[in-house]
PDB file of C-alpha atoms in Angstrom:
ATOM      1  CA  MET A  11       0.111   0.065  -0.110  1.00 35.00           C
ATOM      2  CA  THR A  12       1.026   3.507  -0.258  1.00 34.00           C
ATOM      3  CA  ARG A  13      -0.287   4.465   3.117  1.00 35.00           C
ATOM      4  CA  SER A  14      -1.740   1.076   3.892  1.00 36.00           C
ATOM      5  CA  VAL A  15      -0.590  -1.780   1.629  1.00 35.00           C
ATOM      6  CA  SER A  16       2.650  -2.156   3.514  1.00 36.00           C
ATOM      7  CA  ARG A  17       0.826  -2.183   6.792  1.00 36.00           C
ATOM      8  CA  ARG A  18      -1.595  -4.634   5.407  1.00 38.00           C
ATOM      9  CA  SER A  19       1.258  -7.197   5.380  1.00 36.00           C
ATOM     10  CA  VAL A  20      -0.859  -8.753   7.965  1.00 36.00           C
ATOM     11  CA  CYS A  21       1.891 -10.862   9.394  1.00 37.00           C
ATOM     12  CA  SER A  22       5.697 -11.142   8.742  1.00 38.00           C
ATOM     13  CA  ALA A  23       6.684 -14.536   7.140  1.00 39.00           C
ATOM     14  CA  GLY A  24      10.214 -15.651   6.545  1.00 38.00           C
ATOM     15  CA  LEU A  25      11.663 -16.241   3.167  1.00 34.00           C
ATOM     16  CA  ALA A  26      11.819 -19.911   4.211  1.00 39.00           C
ATOM     17  CA  LEU A  27       8.453 -20.338   2.441  1.00 41.00           C
ATOM     18  CA  LEU A  28      10.188 -19.596  -0.971  1.00 39.00           C
ATOM     19  CA  ALA A  29      13.029 -22.039  -0.267  1.00 40.00           C
ATOM     20  CA  VAL A  30      10.700 -25.021  -0.512  1.00 40.00           C
ATOM     21  CA  ALA A  31      11.624 -27.155  -3.521  1.00 37.00           C
ATOM     22  CA  PRO A  32       8.844 -27.554  -6.182  1.00 42.00           C
ATOM     23  CA  ALA A  33       6.974 -30.783  -6.118  1.00 38.00           C
ATOM     24  CA  ALA A  34       8.068 -33.380  -8.582  1.00 36.00           C
ATOM     25  CA  LEU A  35       6.005 -33.695 -11.830  1.00 38.00           C
ATOM     26  CA  SER A  36       3.606 -36.649 -12.013  1.00 41.00           C
ATOM     27  CA  GLY A  37       2.788 -38.441 -15.217  1.00 37.00           C
ATOM     28  CA  ALA A  38      -0.149 -36.104 -15.727  1.00 39.00           C
ATOM     29  CA  ALA A  39       1.742 -32.923 -14.954  1.00 44.00           C
ATOM     30  CA  HIS A  40       1.655 -31.687 -18.416  1.00 42.00           C
ATOM     31  CA  ALA A  41      -2.064 -32.070 -18.852  1.00 44.00           C
ATOM     32  CA  GLN A  42      -2.721 -28.344 -18.581  1.00 49.00           C
ATOM     33  CA  ARG A  43       0.167 -27.228 -20.790  1.00 50.00           C
ATOM     34  CA  GLY A  44      -1.050 -25.163 -23.698  1.00 57.00           C
ATOM     35  CA  ALA A  45      -4.003 -23.816 -21.487  1.00 79.00           C
ATOM     36  CA  ALA A  46      -4.429 -20.153 -21.162  1.00 90.00           C
ATOM     37  CA  PRO A  47      -1.964 -18.338 -18.753  1.00 95.00           C
ATOM     38  CA  ILE A  48      -3.284 -17.685 -15.188  1.00 97.00           C
ATOM     39  CA  THR A  49      -2.557 -14.427 -13.478  1.00 98.00           C
ATOM     40  CA  VAL A  50      -2.715 -14.522  -9.600  1.00 98.00           C
ATOM     41  CA  VAL A  51      -3.188 -11.052  -8.272  1.00 98.00           C
ATOM     42  CA  VAL A  52      -1.800 -10.232  -4.813  1.00 97.00           C
ATOM     43  CA  PRO A  53      -2.974  -6.749  -3.711  1.00 96.00           C
ATOM     44  CA  TYR A  54      -0.087  -6.375  -1.249  1.00 92.00           C
ATOM     45  CA  THR A  55       3.677  -5.491  -1.802  1.00 90.00           C
ATOM     46  CA  ALA A  56       6.221  -8.094  -2.889  1.00 92.00           C
ATOM     47  CA  GLY A  57       7.737  -9.713   0.137  1.00 88.00           C
ATOM     48  CA  SER A  58       4.619  -9.451   2.373  1.00 85.00           C
ATOM     49  CA  ALA A  59       3.385 -12.601   3.914  1.00 85.00           C
ATOM     50  CA  PRO A  60       0.519 -13.200   1.400  1.00 88.00           C
ATOM     51  CA  ASP A  61       2.857 -12.429  -1.407  1.00 92.00           C
ATOM     52  CA  LEU A  62       5.452 -15.043  -0.228  1.00 91.00           C
ATOM     53  CA  PHE A  63       2.784 -17.680   0.154  1.00 92.00           C
ATOM     54  CA  ALA A  64       1.079 -16.921  -3.182  1.00 96.00           C
ATOM     55  CA  ARG A  65       4.529 -17.451  -4.927  1.00 96.00           C
ATOM     56  CA  LEU A  66       4.957 -20.712  -3.077  1.00 95.00           C
ATOM     57  CA  LEU A  67       1.516 -21.912  -4.116  1.00 97.00           C
ATOM     58  CA  VAL A  68       1.928 -20.743  -7.658  1.00 97.00           C
ATOM     59  CA  GLU A  69       5.252 -22.409  -8.087  1.00 96.00           C
ATOM     60  CA  HIS A  70       3.904 -25.708  -7.056  1.00 96.00           C
ATOM     61  CA  MET A  71       0.626 -25.281  -9.176  1.00 96.00           C
ATOM     62  CA  ARG A  72       2.814 -24.658 -12.087  1.00 96.00           C
ATOM     63  CA  GLN A  73       5.004 -27.618 -11.490  1.00 94.00           C
ATOM     64  CA  LEU A  74       1.973 -29.985 -11.098  1.00 92.00           C
ATOM     65  CA  SER A  75       0.049 -28.733 -14.145  1.00 91.00           C
ATOM     66  CA  GLY A  76       2.785 -27.467 -16.624  1.00 92.00           C
ATOM     67  CA  GLN A  77       0.504 -24.450 -17.054  1.00 93.00           C
ATOM     68  CA  THR A  78       1.759 -20.842 -17.203  1.00 96.00           C
ATOM     69  CA  ILE A  79       0.777 -19.099 -13.938  1.00 97.00           C
ATOM     70  CA  ILE A  80       2.283 -15.881 -12.681  1.00 97.00           C
ATOM     71  CA  VAL A  81       1.926 -13.665  -9.590  1.00 98.00           C
ATOM     72  CA  GLU A  82       1.327 -10.156 -10.038  1.00 98.00           C
ATOM     73  CA  ASN A  83       1.339  -7.373  -7.337  1.00 97.00           C
ATOM     74  CA  ARG A  84      -1.248  -4.697  -7.759  1.00 97.00           C
ATOM     75  CA  VAL A  85      -0.975  -2.549  -4.669  1.00 94.00           C
ATOM     76  CA  GLY A  86      -2.711   0.496  -3.471  1.00 91.00           C
ATOM     77  CA  ALA A  87      -5.752   1.778  -1.417  1.00 88.00           C
ATOM     78  CA  SER A  88      -5.467  -0.733   1.425  1.00 87.00           C
ATOM     79  CA  GLY A  89      -5.454  -3.663  -1.092  1.00 92.00           C
ATOM     80  CA  ASN A  90      -8.651  -2.440  -2.822  1.00 95.00           C
ATOM     81  CA  LEU A  91      -7.044  -1.544  -6.182  1.00 96.00           C
ATOM     82  CA  GLY A  92      -5.817  -5.101  -6.758  1.00 97.00           C
ATOM     83  CA  THR A  93      -8.914  -6.770  -5.355  1.00 98.00           C
ATOM     84  CA  LEU A  94     -11.202  -4.600  -7.631  1.00 98.00           C
ATOM     85  CA  SER A  95      -9.099  -5.381 -10.726  1.00 98.00           C
ATOM     86  CA  VAL A  96      -9.905  -9.113 -10.074  1.00 98.00           C
ATOM     87  CA  ALA A  97     -13.616  -8.374  -9.482  1.00 98.00           C
ATOM     88  CA  ARG A  98     -13.740  -6.652 -12.991  1.00 98.00           C
ATOM     89  CA  ALA A  99     -11.772  -9.466 -14.779  1.00 98.00           C
ATOM     90  CA  ALA A 100     -13.314 -11.881 -17.143  1.00 98.00           C
ATOM     91  CA  PRO A 101     -14.921 -14.676 -15.102  1.00 98.00           C
ATOM     92  CA  ASP A 102     -13.050 -17.522 -16.954  1.00 97.00           C
ATOM     93  CA  GLY A 103     -10.440 -18.624 -14.356  1.00 96.00           C
ATOM     94  CA  THR A 104      -7.537 -16.869 -15.894  1.00 97.00           C
ATOM     95  CA  THR A 105      -7.494 -14.076 -13.347  1.00 98.00           C
ATOM     96  CA  LEU A 106      -7.417 -15.018  -9.630  1.00 98.00           C
ATOM     97  CA  LEU A 107      -6.957 -13.194  -6.210  1.00 98.00           C
ATOM     98  CA  VAL A 108      -4.932 -14.356  -3.210  1.00 98.00           C
ATOM     99  CA  THR A 109      -5.710 -12.017  -0.419  1.00 97.00           C
ATOM    100  CA  ALA A 110      -5.881 -11.787   3.409  1.00 94.00           C
ATOM    101  CA  ASN A 111      -8.925 -11.460   5.545  1.00 94.00           C
ATOM    102  CA  THR A 112      -8.810  -7.612   4.943  1.00 94.00           C
ATOM    103  CA  ILE A 113     -11.263  -8.382   2.068  1.00 97.00           C
ATOM    104  CA  VAL A 114     -13.993  -8.771   4.558  1.00 96.00           C
ATOM    105  CA  MET A 115     -12.889  -5.926   6.796  1.00 96.00           C
ATOM    106  CA  ASN A 116     -12.594  -3.293   4.125  1.00 95.00           C
ATOM    107  CA  PRO A 117     -16.323  -3.031   3.174  1.00 95.00           C
ATOM    108  CA  SER A 118     -16.846  -1.757   6.787  1.00 95.00           C
ATOM    109  CA  LEU A 119     -13.840   0.679   6.723  1.00 95.00           C
ATOM    110  CA  PHE A 120     -14.585   2.279   3.174  1.00 94.00           C
ATOM    111  CA  LYS A 121     -17.962   3.708   2.405  1.00 87.00           C
ATOM    112  CA  SER A 122     -17.484   3.848  -1.323  1.00 88.00           C
ATOM    113  CA  LEU A 123     -16.001   0.438  -1.922  1.00 92.00           C
ATOM    114  CA  GLN A 124     -16.555  -0.666  -5.512  1.00 94.00           C
ATOM    115  CA  TYR A 125     -16.620  -4.393  -4.938  1.00 97.00           C
ATOM    116  CA  ASP A 126     -18.510  -6.712  -2.514  1.00 96.00           C
ATOM    117  CA  PRO A 127     -16.570  -9.676  -0.986  1.00 96.00           C
ATOM    118  CA  VAL A 128     -19.607 -11.878  -1.451  1.00 96.00           C
ATOM    119  CA  LYS A 129     -21.357 -10.676  -4.596  1.00 97.00           C
ATOM    120  CA  SER A 130     -18.072  -9.846  -6.645  1.00 98.00           C
ATOM    121  CA  PHE A 131     -16.226 -13.171  -6.137  1.00 98.00           C
ATOM    122  CA  GLU A 132     -16.408 -16.882  -6.350  1.00 98.00           C
ATOM    123  CA  PRO A 133     -14.536 -18.530  -3.306  1.00 98.00           C
ATOM    124  CA  VAL A 134     -11.935 -20.913  -4.729  1.00 98.00           C
ATOM    125  CA  ALA A 135     -10.131 -22.116  -1.610  1.00 98.00           C
ATOM    126  CA  ALA A 136      -9.290 -21.327   1.916  1.00 98.00           C
ATOM    127  CA  LEU A 137      -5.467 -21.178   2.087  1.00 97.00           C
ATOM    128  CA  VAL A 138      -3.796 -20.595   5.325  1.00 95.00           C
ATOM    129  CA  ASN A 139      -4.601 -19.419   8.894  1.00 92.00           C
ATOM    130  CA  ALA A 140      -2.059 -17.776  11.262  1.00 89.00           C
ATOM    131  CA  ASN A 141      -2.680 -17.092  14.871  1.00 91.00           C
ATOM    132  CA  PHE A 142      -2.197 -13.801  16.402  1.00 94.00           C
ATOM    133  CA  ALA A 143      -0.824 -13.368  19.966  1.00 97.00           C
ATOM    134  CA  LEU A 144      -1.167 -10.499  22.409  1.00 98.00           C
ATOM    135  CA  THR A 145       2.407  -9.393  22.974  1.00 98.00           C
ATOM    136  CA  VAL A 146       3.480  -6.827  25.689  1.00 98.00           C
ATOM    137  CA  ASN A 147       6.797  -5.038  26.544  1.00 98.00           C
ATOM    138  CA  ALA A 148       8.367  -6.559  29.539  1.00 97.00           C
ATOM    139  CA  GLY A 149       8.596  -3.200  31.108  1.00 97.00           C
ATOM    140  CA  LEU A 150       4.912  -3.105  31.498  1.00 97.00           C
ATOM    141  CA  GLY A 151       5.444  -5.453  34.580  1.00 97.00           C
ATOM    142  CA  VAL A 152       2.657  -8.031  33.662  1.00 98.00           C
ATOM    143  CA  ALA A 153       3.361 -11.747  33.066  1.00 97.00           C
ATOM    144  CA  THR A 154      -0.209 -13.138  32.406  1.00 98.00           C
ATOM    145  CA  LEU A 155      -3.341 -11.935  30.616  1.00 98.00           C
ATOM    146  CA  ALA A 156      -5.149 -11.685  33.870  1.00 98.00           C
ATOM    147  CA  GLU A 157      -2.470  -9.255  35.108  1.00 98.00           C
ATOM    148  CA  PHE A 158      -2.740  -7.248  31.899  1.00 98.00           C
ATOM    149  CA  VAL A 159      -6.533  -6.793  32.254  1.00 98.00           C
ATOM    150  CA  ALA A 160      -6.123  -5.972  35.968  1.00 98.00           C
ATOM    151  CA  LYS A 161      -3.519  -3.338  35.115  1.00 98.00           C
ATOM    152  CA  ALA A 162      -5.589  -1.840  32.417  1.00 98.00           C
ATOM    153  CA  LYS A 163      -8.585  -1.524  34.654  1.00 97.00           C
ATOM    154  CA  ALA A 164      -6.437   0.118  37.477  1.00 97.00           C
ATOM    155  CA  ALA A 165      -4.298   2.383  35.314  1.00 96.00           C
ATOM    156  CA  PRO A 166      -5.168   6.140  35.696  1.00 96.00           C
ATOM    157  CA  ALA A 167      -4.700   6.505  31.889  1.00 97.00           C
ATOM    158  CA  PRO A 168      -5.278   3.895  29.063  1.00 97.00           C
ATOM    159  CA  ILE A 169      -2.527   1.630  28.276  1.00 98.00           C
ATOM    160  CA  ASN A 170      -1.156   2.272  24.676  1.00 98.00           C
ATOM    161  CA  TYR A 171      -0.975  -0.304  21.988  1.00 98.00           C
ATOM    162  CA  GLY A 172       0.461  -0.230  18.484  1.00 98.00           C
ATOM    163  CA  SER A 173      -0.631  -1.621  15.093  1.00 96.00           C
ATOM    164  CA  PRO A 174       0.655  -1.287  11.508  1.00 92.00           C
ATOM    165  CA  GLY A 175      -2.159   1.209  10.797  1.00 92.00           C
ATOM    166  CA  ILE A 176      -5.852   2.033  11.285  1.00 93.00           C
ATOM    167  CA  GLY A 177      -8.119  -0.723  10.252  1.00 93.00           C
ATOM    168  CA  THR A 178      -5.444  -3.390  10.045  1.00 92.00           C
ATOM    169  CA  PRO A 179      -6.116  -6.862  11.459  1.00 92.00           C
ATOM    170  CA  HIS A 180      -3.712  -6.014  14.230  1.00 94.00           C
ATOM    171  CA  HIS A 181      -5.775  -2.981  15.200  1.00 96.00           C
ATOM    172  CA  LEU A 182      -9.274  -4.759  14.905  1.00 96.00           C
ATOM    173  CA  CYS A 183      -8.006  -7.709  16.985  1.00 96.00           C
ATOM    174  CA  MET A 184      -6.994  -5.465  19.751  1.00 97.00           C
ATOM    175  CA  GLU A 185     -10.431  -3.720  19.608  1.00 96.00           C
ATOM    176  CA  LEU A 186     -12.207  -7.033  19.734  1.00 96.00           C
ATOM    177  CA  PHE A 187     -10.125  -8.028  22.731  1.00 97.00           C
ATOM    178  CA  ARG A 188     -10.667  -4.707  24.443  1.00 97.00           C
ATOM    179  CA  ARG A 189     -14.425  -4.918  24.113  1.00 95.00           C
ATOM    180  CA  LYS A 190     -14.500  -8.490  25.380  1.00 95.00           C
ATOM    181  CA  ALA A 191     -12.228  -7.583  28.437  1.00 97.00           C
ATOM    182  CA  ASP A 192     -14.011  -4.429  29.033  1.00 97.00           C
ATOM    183  CA  ILE A 193     -10.872  -2.309  29.402  1.00 97.00           C
ATOM    184  CA  ALA A 194      -9.632   1.081  27.921  1.00 96.00           C
ATOM    185  CA  LEU A 195      -6.687   1.038  25.730  1.00 98.00           C
ATOM    186  CA  GLN A 196      -5.071   3.792  23.524  1.00 98.00           C
ATOM    187  CA  HIS A 197      -4.319   3.103  19.909  1.00 98.00           C
ATOM    188  CA  VAL A 198      -1.037   4.226  18.360  1.00 98.00           C
ATOM    189  CA  PRO A 199      -1.116   3.591  14.541  1.00 96.00           C
ATOM    190  CA  TYR A 200       2.121   3.206  12.574  1.00 96.00           C
ATOM    191  CA  ARG A 201       2.866   3.333   8.895  1.00 91.00           C
ATOM    192  CA  GLY A 202       3.843  -0.359   8.637  1.00 88.00           C
ATOM    193  CA  LEU A 203       4.536  -3.345  10.937  1.00 89.00           C
ATOM    194  CA  ALA A 204       8.268  -2.869  11.277  1.00 92.00           C
ATOM    195  CA  PRO A 205       8.152   0.312  13.224  1.00 96.00           C
ATOM    196  CA  ALA A 206       5.499  -0.731  15.414  1.00 96.00           C
ATOM    197  CA  VAL A 207       7.371  -3.891  16.328  1.00 96.00           C
ATOM    198  CA  ALA A 208      10.543  -1.859  16.982  1.00 97.00           C
ATOM    199  CA  ASP A 209       8.764   0.455  19.287  1.00 98.00           C
ATOM    200  CA  LEU A 210       7.137  -2.468  21.236  1.00 98.00           C
ATOM    201  CA  ALA A 211      10.553  -3.947  21.692  1.00 97.00           C
ATOM    202  CA  GLY A 212      12.008  -0.631  22.794  1.00 97.00           C
ATOM    203  CA  GLY A 213       9.172   0.176  25.254  1.00 97.00           C
ATOM    204  CA  HIS A 214       7.643   3.071  23.444  1.00 98.00           C
ATOM    205  CA  ILE A 215       4.327   1.351  23.132  1.00 98.00           C
ATOM    206  CA  SER A 216       3.093  -1.262  25.661  1.00 98.00           C
ATOM    207  CA  ALA A 217       1.295  -3.920  23.602  1.00 98.00           C
ATOM    208  CA  MET A 218       0.294  -5.074  20.228  1.00 98.00           C
ATOM    209  CA  PHE A 219      -1.040  -8.209  18.381  1.00 97.00           C
ATOM    210  CA  MET A 220       1.402  -9.930  16.075  1.00 94.00           C
ATOM    211  CA  GLN A 221       1.639 -13.270  14.495  1.00 91.00           C
ATOM    212  CA  ILE A 222       2.683 -16.052  16.956  1.00 93.00           C
ATOM    213  CA  ASN A 223       6.018 -16.970  15.373  1.00 90.00           C
ATOM    214  CA  ALA A 224       7.126 -13.270  15.196  1.00 91.00           C
ATOM    215  CA  ALA A 225       6.033 -12.807  18.869  1.00 95.00           C
ATOM    216  CA  THR A 226       7.901 -15.722  20.189  1.00 94.00           C
ATOM    217  CA  GLU A 227      11.015 -14.899  18.190  1.00 93.00           C
ATOM    218  CA  LEU A 228      10.906 -11.339  19.656  1.00 94.00           C
ATOM    219  CA  ALA A 229      10.374 -12.753  23.269  1.00 96.00           C
ATOM    220  CA  ARG A 230      13.589 -14.727  23.351  1.00 94.00           C
ATOM    221  CA  ASP A 231      15.726 -11.720  24.401  1.00 92.00           C
ATOM    222  CA  GLY A 232      13.284 -11.002  27.203  1.00 95.00           C
ATOM    223  CA  ARG A 233      12.127  -7.610  26.022  1.00 95.00           C
ATOM    224  CA  VAL A 234       8.692  -8.707  25.321  1.00 98.00           C
ATOM    225  CA  ARG A 235       6.309 -11.247  26.769  1.00 98.00           C
ATOM    226  CA  VAL A 236       3.542 -13.366  24.902  1.00 98.00           C
ATOM    227  CA  LEU A 237       0.424 -13.495  26.958  1.00 98.00           C
ATOM    228  CA  ALA A 238      -2.359 -15.018  24.978  1.00 98.00           C
ATOM    229  CA  LEU A 239      -3.184 -16.657  21.653  1.00 97.00           C
ATOM    230  CA  MET A 240      -6.069 -16.026  19.425  1.00 94.00           C
ATOM    231  CA  GLY A 241      -7.535 -19.090  17.891  1.00 88.00           C
ATOM    232  CA  SER A 242      -9.324 -22.161  19.083  1.00 88.00           C
ATOM    233  CA  ALA A 243      -6.350 -24.171  20.010  1.00 91.00           C
ATOM    234  CA  ARG A 244      -2.610 -23.751  20.965  1.00 93.00           C
ATOM    235  CA  ASN A 245       0.045 -23.369  18.171  1.00 93.00           C
ATOM    236  CA  PRO A 246       2.872 -25.929  17.876  1.00 91.00           C
ATOM    237  CA  VAL A 247       5.384 -22.943  17.437  1.00 91.00           C
ATOM    238  CA  ALA A 248       4.623 -21.887  21.081  1.00 94.00           C
ATOM    239  CA  PRO A 249       2.665 -24.687  22.851  1.00 95.00           C
ATOM    240  CA  SER A 250       3.190 -22.926  26.226  1.00 96.00           C
ATOM    241  CA  VAL A 251       1.150 -19.963  25.189  1.00 97.00           C
ATOM    242  CA  ALA A 252      -2.542 -20.459  26.244  1.00 97.00           C
ATOM    243  CA  THR A 253      -5.483 -19.319  24.229  1.00 97.00           C
ATOM    244  CA  PHE A 254      -7.677 -16.388  25.356  1.00 97.00           C
ATOM    245  CA  ALA A 255     -10.586 -18.921  25.898  1.00 96.00           C
ATOM    246  CA  GLU A 256      -8.248 -21.038  28.151  1.00 97.00           C
ATOM    247  CA  GLN A 257      -7.587 -17.887  30.216  1.00 97.00           C
ATOM    248  CA  GLY A 258     -11.285 -16.894  30.597  1.00 96.00           C
ATOM    249  CA  ILE A 259     -11.830 -14.478  27.721  1.00 96.00           C
ATOM    250  CA  THR A 260     -14.104 -16.078  25.043  1.00 93.00           C
ATOM    251  CA  ASP A 261     -15.339 -15.189  21.531  1.00 90.00           C
ATOM    252  CA  VAL A 262     -11.991 -13.913  20.292  1.00 91.00           C
ATOM    253  CA  ASP A 263     -11.060 -17.153  18.752  1.00 83.00           C
ATOM    254  CA  VAL A 264     -10.322 -15.601  15.416  1.00 84.00           C
ATOM    255  CA  ASP A 265      -7.509 -16.367  13.006  1.00 82.00           C
ATOM    256  CA  ASN A 266      -5.719 -14.124  10.324  1.00 88.00           C
ATOM    257  CA  TRP A 267      -6.432 -16.024   7.117  1.00 95.00           C
ATOM    258  CA  TRP A 268      -5.776 -15.917   3.404  1.00 96.00           C
ATOM    259  CA  GLY A 269      -7.920 -17.221   0.597  1.00 98.00           C
ATOM    260  CA  MET A 270      -8.139 -17.553  -3.240  1.00 98.00           C
ATOM    261  CA  PHE A 271     -11.108 -16.013  -5.087  1.00 98.00           C
ATOM    262  CA  ALA A 272     -12.135 -15.860  -8.745  1.00 98.00           C
ATOM    263  CA  PRO A 273     -14.417 -13.184 -10.275  1.00 98.00           C
ATOM    264  CA  ALA A 274     -18.171 -13.729  -9.787  1.00 98.00           C
ATOM    265  CA  GLY A 275     -19.660 -15.807 -12.543  1.00 98.00           C
ATOM    266  CA  THR A 276     -16.720 -18.057 -13.066  1.00 98.00           C
ATOM    267  CA  PRO A 277     -18.201 -21.514 -14.107  1.00 98.00           C
ATOM    268  CA  ALA A 278     -18.496 -23.953 -11.289  1.00 98.00           C
ATOM    269  CA  GLU A 279     -16.409 -26.608 -13.102  1.00 98.00           C
ATOM    270  CA  VAL A 280     -13.570 -24.106 -13.396  1.00 97.00           C
ATOM    271  CA  VAL A 281     -13.730 -23.255  -9.668  1.00 98.00           C
ATOM    272  CA  LYS A 282     -13.768 -27.080  -8.889  1.00 98.00           C
ATOM    273  CA  GLN A 283     -10.788 -27.665 -10.910  1.00 97.00           C
ATOM    274  CA  LEU A 284      -8.730 -24.751  -9.401  1.00 97.00           C
ATOM    275  CA  ASN A 285      -9.855 -25.882  -5.877  1.00 98.00           C
ATOM    276  CA  ALA A 286      -8.629 -29.440  -6.468  1.00 97.00           C
ATOM    277  CA  ARG A 287      -5.308 -28.155  -7.663  1.00 97.00           C
ATOM    278  CA  VAL A 288      -4.826 -25.898  -4.745  1.00 98.00           C
ATOM    279  CA  ASN A 289      -5.680 -28.632  -2.225  1.00 98.00           C
ATOM    280  CA  GLU A 290      -3.249 -30.882  -3.915  1.00 98.00           C
ATOM    281  CA  VAL A 291      -0.516 -28.239  -3.171  1.00 98.00           C
ATOM    282  CA  LEU A 292      -1.664 -27.658   0.379  1.00 98.00           C
ATOM    283  CA  ARG A 293      -1.256 -31.400   1.058  1.00 97.00           C
ATOM    284  CA  LEU A 294       2.304 -31.470   0.000  1.00 97.00           C
ATOM    285  CA  PRO A 295       4.431 -32.248   3.139  1.00 95.00           C
ATOM    286  CA  GLU A 296       7.138 -29.730   2.162  1.00 93.00           C
ATOM    287  CA  VAL A 297       4.484 -27.040   1.935  1.00 95.00           C
ATOM    288  CA  GLN A 298       2.932 -27.934   5.168  1.00 93.00           C
ATOM    289  CA  LYS A 299       6.363 -27.968   6.868  1.00 91.00           C
ATOM    290  CA  ALA A 300       7.196 -24.531   5.405  1.00 89.00           C
ATOM    291  CA  MET A 301       3.971 -23.034   6.722  1.00 90.00           C
ATOM    292  CA  GLU A 302       4.412 -24.704  10.198  1.00 88.00           C
ATOM    293  CA  THR A 303       7.805 -23.094  10.729  1.00 84.00           C
ATOM    294  CA  GLN A 304       5.845 -19.802  10.440  1.00 84.00           C
ATOM    295  CA  GLY A 305       3.163 -20.667  12.802  1.00 86.00           C
ATOM    296  CA  GLN A 306       0.812 -21.180  10.111  1.00 90.00           C
ATOM    297  CA  ALA A 307      -1.487 -24.001   9.215  1.00 92.00           C
ATOM    298  CA  ALA A 308      -2.910 -25.124   5.823  1.00 94.00           C
ATOM    299  CA  MET A 309      -6.702 -24.898   5.504  1.00 96.00           C
ATOM    300  CA  GLY A 310      -7.929 -26.211   2.179  1.00 97.00           C
ATOM    301  CA  GLY A 311     -11.223 -27.953   1.769  1.00 98.00           C
ATOM    302  CA  PRO A 312     -14.045 -27.144  -0.591  1.00 98.00           C
ATOM    303  CA  PRO A 313     -15.003 -23.585  -1.906  1.00 98.00           C
ATOM    304  CA  GLU A 314     -17.837 -23.712   0.656  1.00 98.00           C
ATOM    305  CA  ARG A 315     -15.372 -23.538   3.446  1.00 98.00           C
ATOM    306  CA  LEU A 316     -14.061 -20.167   2.391  1.00 98.00           C
ATOM    307  CA  LYS A 317     -17.503 -18.902   1.684  1.00 98.00           C
ATOM    308  CA  GLU A 318     -18.537 -19.781   5.330  1.00 97.00           C
ATOM    309  CA  ILE A 319     -15.516 -18.047   6.776  1.00 96.00           C
ATOM    310  CA  VAL A 320     -16.193 -14.941   4.601  1.00 97.00           C
ATOM    311  CA  ASP A 321     -19.773 -14.812   5.715  1.00 96.00           C
ATOM    312  CA  THR A 322     -18.919 -15.244   9.384  1.00 94.00           C
ATOM    313  CA  ASP A 323     -16.045 -12.887   9.579  1.00 94.00           C
ATOM    314  CA  ARG A 324     -17.601 -10.094   7.514  1.00 95.00           C
ATOM    315  CA  VAL A 325     -20.430  -9.881  10.257  1.00 95.00           C
ATOM    316  CA  ARG A 326     -17.826 -10.264  13.056  1.00 93.00           C
ATOM    317  CA  TRP A 327     -15.644  -7.409  11.907  1.00 95.00           C
ATOM    318  CA  ALA A 328     -18.480  -5.039  10.858  1.00 96.00           C
ATOM    319  CA  GLU A 329     -19.570  -5.197  14.420  1.00 95.00           C
ATOM    320  CA  VAL A 330     -16.079  -4.489  15.908  1.00 95.00           C
ATOM    321  CA  ILE A 331     -15.611  -1.520  13.428  1.00 96.00           C
ATOM    322  CA  LYS A 332     -18.975  -0.049  14.023  1.00 95.00           C
ATOM    323  CA  ALA A 333     -18.489  -0.170  17.793  1.00 93.00           C
ATOM    324  CA  ALA A 334     -15.029   1.343  17.710  1.00 93.00           C
ATOM    325  CA  ASN A 335     -16.084   4.003  15.136  1.00 93.00           C
ATOM    326  CA  ILE A 336     -13.289   3.213  12.773  1.00 93.00           C
ATOM    327  CA  ALA A 337     -13.288   4.534   9.196  1.00 86.00           C
ATOM    328  CA  LEU A 338     -10.629   5.069   6.504  1.00 85.00           C
ATOM    329  CA  GLU A 339     -12.611   7.525   4.402  1.00 64.00           C
TER     330      GLU A 339
END
């Protein structure tokens, strides 16, 4: 993003994802050779977490099918420019979108959005989920979620927290938690994830949400502490970090996710073929291992799974955004 695409890099992922060797070609690998090229649009900057995963996915899809598939970054307007370009593309399966859950957040953040996450797209496949964790500076003097909530309630002024920018998943996750815990917090938006993380480690802000693998990495030198994990279960990257539900705060079991979409009207048979190909890649052991090292998990399943996630999260985040009175235009 100019103002927001860089901060929409919803979680930092290592270049290890791109180091995974392509899958070996099977006897039917060349079946798609000669088919029309496919462009996979990523509405975020090159090197962002969704971009890195999209390139990993596309490389394996290309190797398995023999078809020409490219990744194109179309950035700007909080991911809306690239997303809109796919919504307006021909519904023939040659232009696809790999995006994060911001696709269901943006309709509540922008009043004049020119696409609809339900009406403008056909869900192809849920790709990845990545747990967020509540992380605090060690200087705050709290070691547990209960201590953080108690400190926030007793503090004479709201504890400050950072995010990569207004309306980012990091921001909205904190607003969801703040409402469920019934505490006052002060938002400090940054222009990107890196400066927010640096200021958390340096003690200039007291708390923020970040992806679990980044949080545990940052915690190793003792400057920050990881208090609680979003999601319905603990993450293998940090099995000692309890979920919010385990610590008494429910209804915050949300994940940061990415999915693949096609333009509305894409034939069901085309969507089915694309879904099968994506699921084949997600089942590859080397792909799953690469994601696990980043605290991520493959999702997959039929297109209906992604549709259900979109329907649920669109309502969830609309309520959070309205309650917090957040808007980007």
